[in-house]
Amino acid sequence: MQKYIATAARVLLSQLFLVQVVVLIIGFTSNPDGYQQYQAGLGSLGLPGIFAPLIILVNFVGGLALLLGYKTKVSALLMAIYLVVLTLLLKLPVLQYLAIVGGLLLLYANPNTACSLDNCKKSQQ
């Protein structure tokens, strides 16, 4: 039962990153100036707009890795570090994002979840 609860946690944490990417892409396609507005928004928070594609890429790849359970331990740790850095750089709500980091660190400590690519590799060996 614990593996399935950890799987639910992994999937719910991944959706934080993947939904953000989907919302951004919808915003970019529905508004001709959407990407420039996103870059300007990052600039207003003190981060150069050049980081926009990097943020989107990290959210997509990290979220997908968590969703699929691929290299779960490494993915969770890297996404936790990424969120701490992003929270400090963009001056995001600290307690809210530290709670997400806490969930990622729990996933790092307990990476064995059901329905993951990591488990598929182990069963084939």
PDB file of C-alpha atoms in Angstrom:
ATOM      1  CA  MET A   1       0.000   0.000   0.000  1.00  0.00           C
ATOM      2  CA  GLN A   2       2.852   2.394   0.829  1.00  0.00           C
ATOM      3  CA  LYS A   3       4.260   2.085  -2.696  1.00  0.00           C
ATOM      4  CA  TYR A   4       0.943   3.223  -4.145  1.00  0.00           C
ATOM      5  CA  ILE A   5       0.742   6.217  -1.839  1.00  0.00           C
ATOM      6  CA  ALA A   6       4.288   7.141  -2.868  1.00  0.00           C
ATOM      7  CA  THR A   7       3.218   6.716  -6.500  1.00  0.00           C
ATOM      8  CA  ALA A   8       0.320   9.106  -5.964  1.00  0.00           C
ATOM      9  CA  ALA A   9       2.724  11.599  -4.366  1.00  0.00           C
ATOM     10  CA  ARG A  10       5.116  11.252  -7.309  1.00  0.00           C
ATOM     11  CA  VAL A  11       2.325  11.834  -9.850  1.00  0.00           C
ATOM     12  CA  LEU A  12       0.875  14.790  -7.931  1.00  0.00           C
ATOM     13  CA  LEU A  13       4.289  16.420  -7.601  1.00  0.00           C
ATOM     14  CA  SER A  14       4.962  15.937 -11.304  1.00  0.00           C
ATOM     15  CA  GLN A  15       1.714  17.647 -12.258  1.00  0.00           C
ATOM     16  CA  LEU A  16       2.895  20.866 -10.598  1.00  0.00           C
ATOM     17  CA  PHE A  17       5.620  21.151 -13.211  1.00  0.00           C
ATOM     18  CA  LEU A  18       3.788  19.707 -16.211  1.00  0.00           C
ATOM     19  CA  VAL A  19       0.602  21.756 -15.774  1.00  0.00           C
ATOM     20  CA  GLN A  20       2.705  24.902 -15.611  1.00  0.00           C
ATOM     21  CA  VAL A  21       4.294  24.016 -18.962  1.00  0.00           C
ATOM     22  CA  VAL A  22       0.886  23.296 -20.526  1.00  0.00           C
ATOM     23  CA  VAL A  23      -0.523  26.600 -19.244  1.00  0.00           C
ATOM     24  CA  LEU A  24       2.485  28.479 -20.616  1.00  0.00           C
ATOM     25  CA  ILE A  25       2.207  26.828 -24.026  1.00  0.00           C
ATOM     26  CA  ILE A  26      -1.527  27.583 -24.179  1.00  0.00           C
ATOM     27  CA  GLY A  27      -0.744  31.182 -23.256  1.00  0.00           C
ATOM     28  CA  PHE A  28       1.926  31.390 -25.949  1.00  0.00           C
ATOM     29  CA  THR A  29      -0.335  30.006 -28.670  1.00  0.00           C
ATOM     30  CA  SER A  30      -3.432  32.004 -27.725  1.00  0.00           C
ATOM     31  CA  ASN A  31      -1.604  35.322 -27.510  1.00  0.00           C
ATOM     32  CA  PRO A  32       0.858  36.385 -30.228  1.00  0.00           C
ATOM     33  CA  ASP A  33       2.921  38.278 -27.633  1.00  0.00           C
ATOM     34  CA  GLY A  34       2.598  35.570 -24.975  1.00  0.00           C
ATOM     35  CA  TYR A  35       6.232  34.500 -24.976  1.00  0.00           C
ATOM     36  CA  GLN A  36       7.515  38.075 -24.891  1.00  0.00           C
ATOM     37  CA  GLN A  37       5.137  38.811 -22.012  1.00  0.00           C
ATOM     38  CA  TYR A  38       6.451  35.765 -20.154  1.00  0.00           C
ATOM     39  CA  GLN A  39      10.027  36.972 -20.671  1.00  0.00           C
ATOM     40  CA  ALA A  40       9.049  40.464 -19.527  1.00  0.00           C
ATOM     41  CA  GLY A  41       7.380  38.976 -16.453  1.00  0.00           C
ATOM     42  CA  LEU A  42      10.582  37.144 -15.574  1.00  0.00           C
ATOM     43  CA  GLY A  43      12.498  40.379 -16.126  1.00  0.00           C
ATOM     44  CA  SER A  44      10.205  42.244 -13.759  1.00  0.00           C
ATOM     45  CA  LEU A  45      11.058  39.636 -11.106  1.00  0.00           C
ATOM     46  CA  GLY A  46      14.766  40.198 -11.651  1.00  0.00           C
ATOM     47  CA  LEU A  47      15.562  37.263 -13.934  1.00  0.00           C
ATOM     48  CA  PRO A  48      16.665  37.917 -17.522  1.00  0.00           C
ATOM     49  CA  GLY A  49      14.221  36.735 -20.176  1.00  0.00           C
ATOM     50  CA  ILE A  50      16.910  34.486 -21.627  1.00  0.00           C
ATOM     51  CA  PHE A  51      16.100  32.029 -18.816  1.00  0.00           C
ATOM     52  CA  ALA A  52      12.518  31.542 -20.082  1.00  0.00           C
ATOM     53  CA  PRO A  53      13.257  28.537 -22.345  1.00  0.00           C
ATOM     54  CA  LEU A  54      15.488  26.987 -19.686  1.00  0.00           C
ATOM     55  CA  ILE A  55      12.743  27.223 -17.056  1.00  0.00           C
ATOM     56  CA  ILE A  56      10.234  25.674 -19.450  1.00  0.00           C
ATOM     57  CA  LEU A  57      12.649  22.868 -20.362  1.00  0.00           C
ATOM     58  CA  VAL A  58      13.509  22.048 -16.740  1.00  0.00           C
ATOM     59  CA  ASN A  59       9.832  22.027 -15.758  1.00  0.00           C
ATOM     60  CA  PHE A  60       8.955  19.747 -18.666  1.00  0.00           C
ATOM     61  CA  VAL A  61      11.843  17.285 -18.368  1.00  0.00           C
ATOM     62  CA  GLY A  62      11.775  17.175 -14.567  1.00  0.00           C
ATOM     63  CA  GLY A  63       7.996  16.836 -14.426  1.00  0.00           C
ATOM     64  CA  LEU A  64       8.007  14.096 -17.052  1.00  0.00           C
ATOM     65  CA  ALA A  65      10.783  12.199 -15.264  1.00  0.00           C
ATOM     66  CA  LEU A  66       8.796  12.327 -12.029  1.00  0.00           C
ATOM     67  CA  LEU A  67       5.557  11.329 -13.746  1.00  0.00           C
ATOM     68  CA  LEU A  68       7.138   8.312 -15.409  1.00  0.00           C
ATOM     69  CA  GLY A  69       9.271   7.417 -12.402  1.00  0.00           C
ATOM     70  CA  TYR A  70      12.491   7.599 -14.397  1.00  0.00           C
ATOM     71  CA  LYS A  71      15.564   8.039 -12.193  1.00  0.00           C
ATOM     72  CA  THR A  72      13.164   9.087  -9.443  1.00  0.00           C
ATOM     73  CA  LYS A  73      15.785   9.682  -6.770  1.00  0.00           C
ATOM     74  CA  VAL A  74      17.948  11.926  -8.954  1.00  0.00           C
ATOM     75  CA  SER A  75      14.949  13.682 -10.520  1.00  0.00           C
ATOM     76  CA  ALA A  76      13.412  14.490  -7.141  1.00  0.00           C
ATOM     77  CA  LEU A  77      16.682  15.875  -5.782  1.00  0.00           C
ATOM     78  CA  LEU A  78      17.383  17.986  -8.867  1.00  0.00           C
ATOM     79  CA  MET A  79      13.846  19.383  -8.904  1.00  0.00           C
ATOM     80  CA  ALA A  80      14.102  20.208  -5.185  1.00  0.00           C
ATOM     81  CA  ILE A  81      17.351  22.109  -5.762  1.00  0.00           C
ATOM     82  CA  TYR A  82      15.823  23.811  -8.806  1.00  0.00           C
ATOM     83  CA  LEU A  83      12.810  24.955  -6.794  1.00  0.00           C
ATOM     84  CA  VAL A  84      14.925  26.349  -3.961  1.00  0.00           C
ATOM     85  CA  VAL A  85      17.049  28.320  -6.436  1.00  0.00           C
ATOM     86  CA  LEU A  86      14.000  29.529  -8.379  1.00  0.00           C
ATOM     87  CA  THR A  87      12.217  30.537  -5.173  1.00  0.00           C
ATOM     88  CA  LEU A  88      15.177  32.613  -4.065  1.00  0.00           C
ATOM     89  CA  LEU A  89      15.790  34.179  -7.493  1.00  0.00           C
ATOM     90  CA  LEU A  90      12.167  35.039  -8.240  1.00  0.00           C
ATOM     91  CA  LYS A  91      11.208  35.858  -4.656  1.00  0.00           C
ATOM     92  CA  LEU A  92       8.317  33.380  -4.745  1.00  0.00           C
ATOM     93  CA  PRO A  93       6.233  32.516  -1.649  1.00  0.00           C
ATOM     94  CA  VAL A  94       8.871  30.733   0.417  1.00  0.00           C
ATOM     95  CA  LEU A  95       6.697  28.559   2.645  1.00  0.00           C
ATOM     96  CA  GLN A  96       4.582  27.279  -0.222  1.00  0.00           C
ATOM     97  CA  TYR A  97       7.576  26.278  -2.309  1.00  0.00           C
ATOM     98  CA  LEU A  98       9.463  24.838   0.660  1.00  0.00           C
ATOM     99  CA  ALA A  99       6.461  22.563   1.234  1.00  0.00           C
ATOM    100  CA  ILE A 100       6.817  21.301  -2.341  1.00  0.00           C
ATOM    101  CA  VAL A 101      10.560  20.871  -1.785  1.00  0.00           C
ATOM    102  CA  GLY A 102       9.717  18.837   1.314  1.00  0.00           C
ATOM    103  CA  GLY A 103       7.569  16.497  -0.778  1.00  0.00           C
ATOM    104  CA  LEU A 104      10.351  16.140  -3.331  1.00  0.00           C
ATOM    105  CA  LEU A 105      12.872  15.358  -0.596  1.00  0.00           C
ATOM    106  CA  LEU A 106      10.549  12.667   0.785  1.00  0.00           C
ATOM    107  CA  LEU A 107      10.394  11.199  -2.709  1.00  0.00           C
ATOM    108  CA  TYR A 108      14.192  11.354  -2.825  1.00  0.00           C
ATOM    109  CA  ALA A 109      14.368   9.448   0.464  1.00  0.00           C
ATOM    110  CA  ASN A 110      11.765   6.900  -0.686  1.00  0.00           C
ATOM    111  CA  PRO A 111      12.166   6.542  -4.470  1.00  0.00           C
ATOM    112  CA  ASN A 112      10.742   3.005  -4.757  1.00  0.00           C
ATOM    113  CA  THR A 113       7.253   3.597  -6.095  1.00  0.00           C
ATOM    114  CA  ALA A 114       4.891   1.397  -8.050  1.00  0.00           C
ATOM    115  CA  CYS A 115       4.218   1.981 -11.745  1.00  0.00           C
ATOM    116  CA  SER A 116       7.583   3.545 -12.487  1.00  0.00           C
ATOM    117  CA  LEU A 117      10.177   3.020 -15.184  1.00  0.00           C
ATOM    118  CA  ASP A 118      12.742   2.444 -12.437  1.00  0.00           C
ATOM    119  CA  ASN A 119      10.801  -0.647 -11.308  1.00  0.00           C
ATOM    120  CA  CYS A 120      10.402  -1.917 -14.880  1.00  0.00           C
ATOM    121  CA  LYS A 121      14.183  -1.931 -15.278  1.00  0.00           C
ATOM    122  CA  LYS A 122      14.651  -3.855 -12.022  1.00  0.00           C
ATOM    123  CA  SER A 123      12.127  -6.536 -12.986  1.00  0.00           C
ATOM    124  CA  GLN A 124      13.819  -7.127 -16.362  1.00  0.00           C
ATOM    125  CA  GLN A 125      17.261  -7.693 -14.848  1.00  0.00           C
TER     126      GLN A 125
END
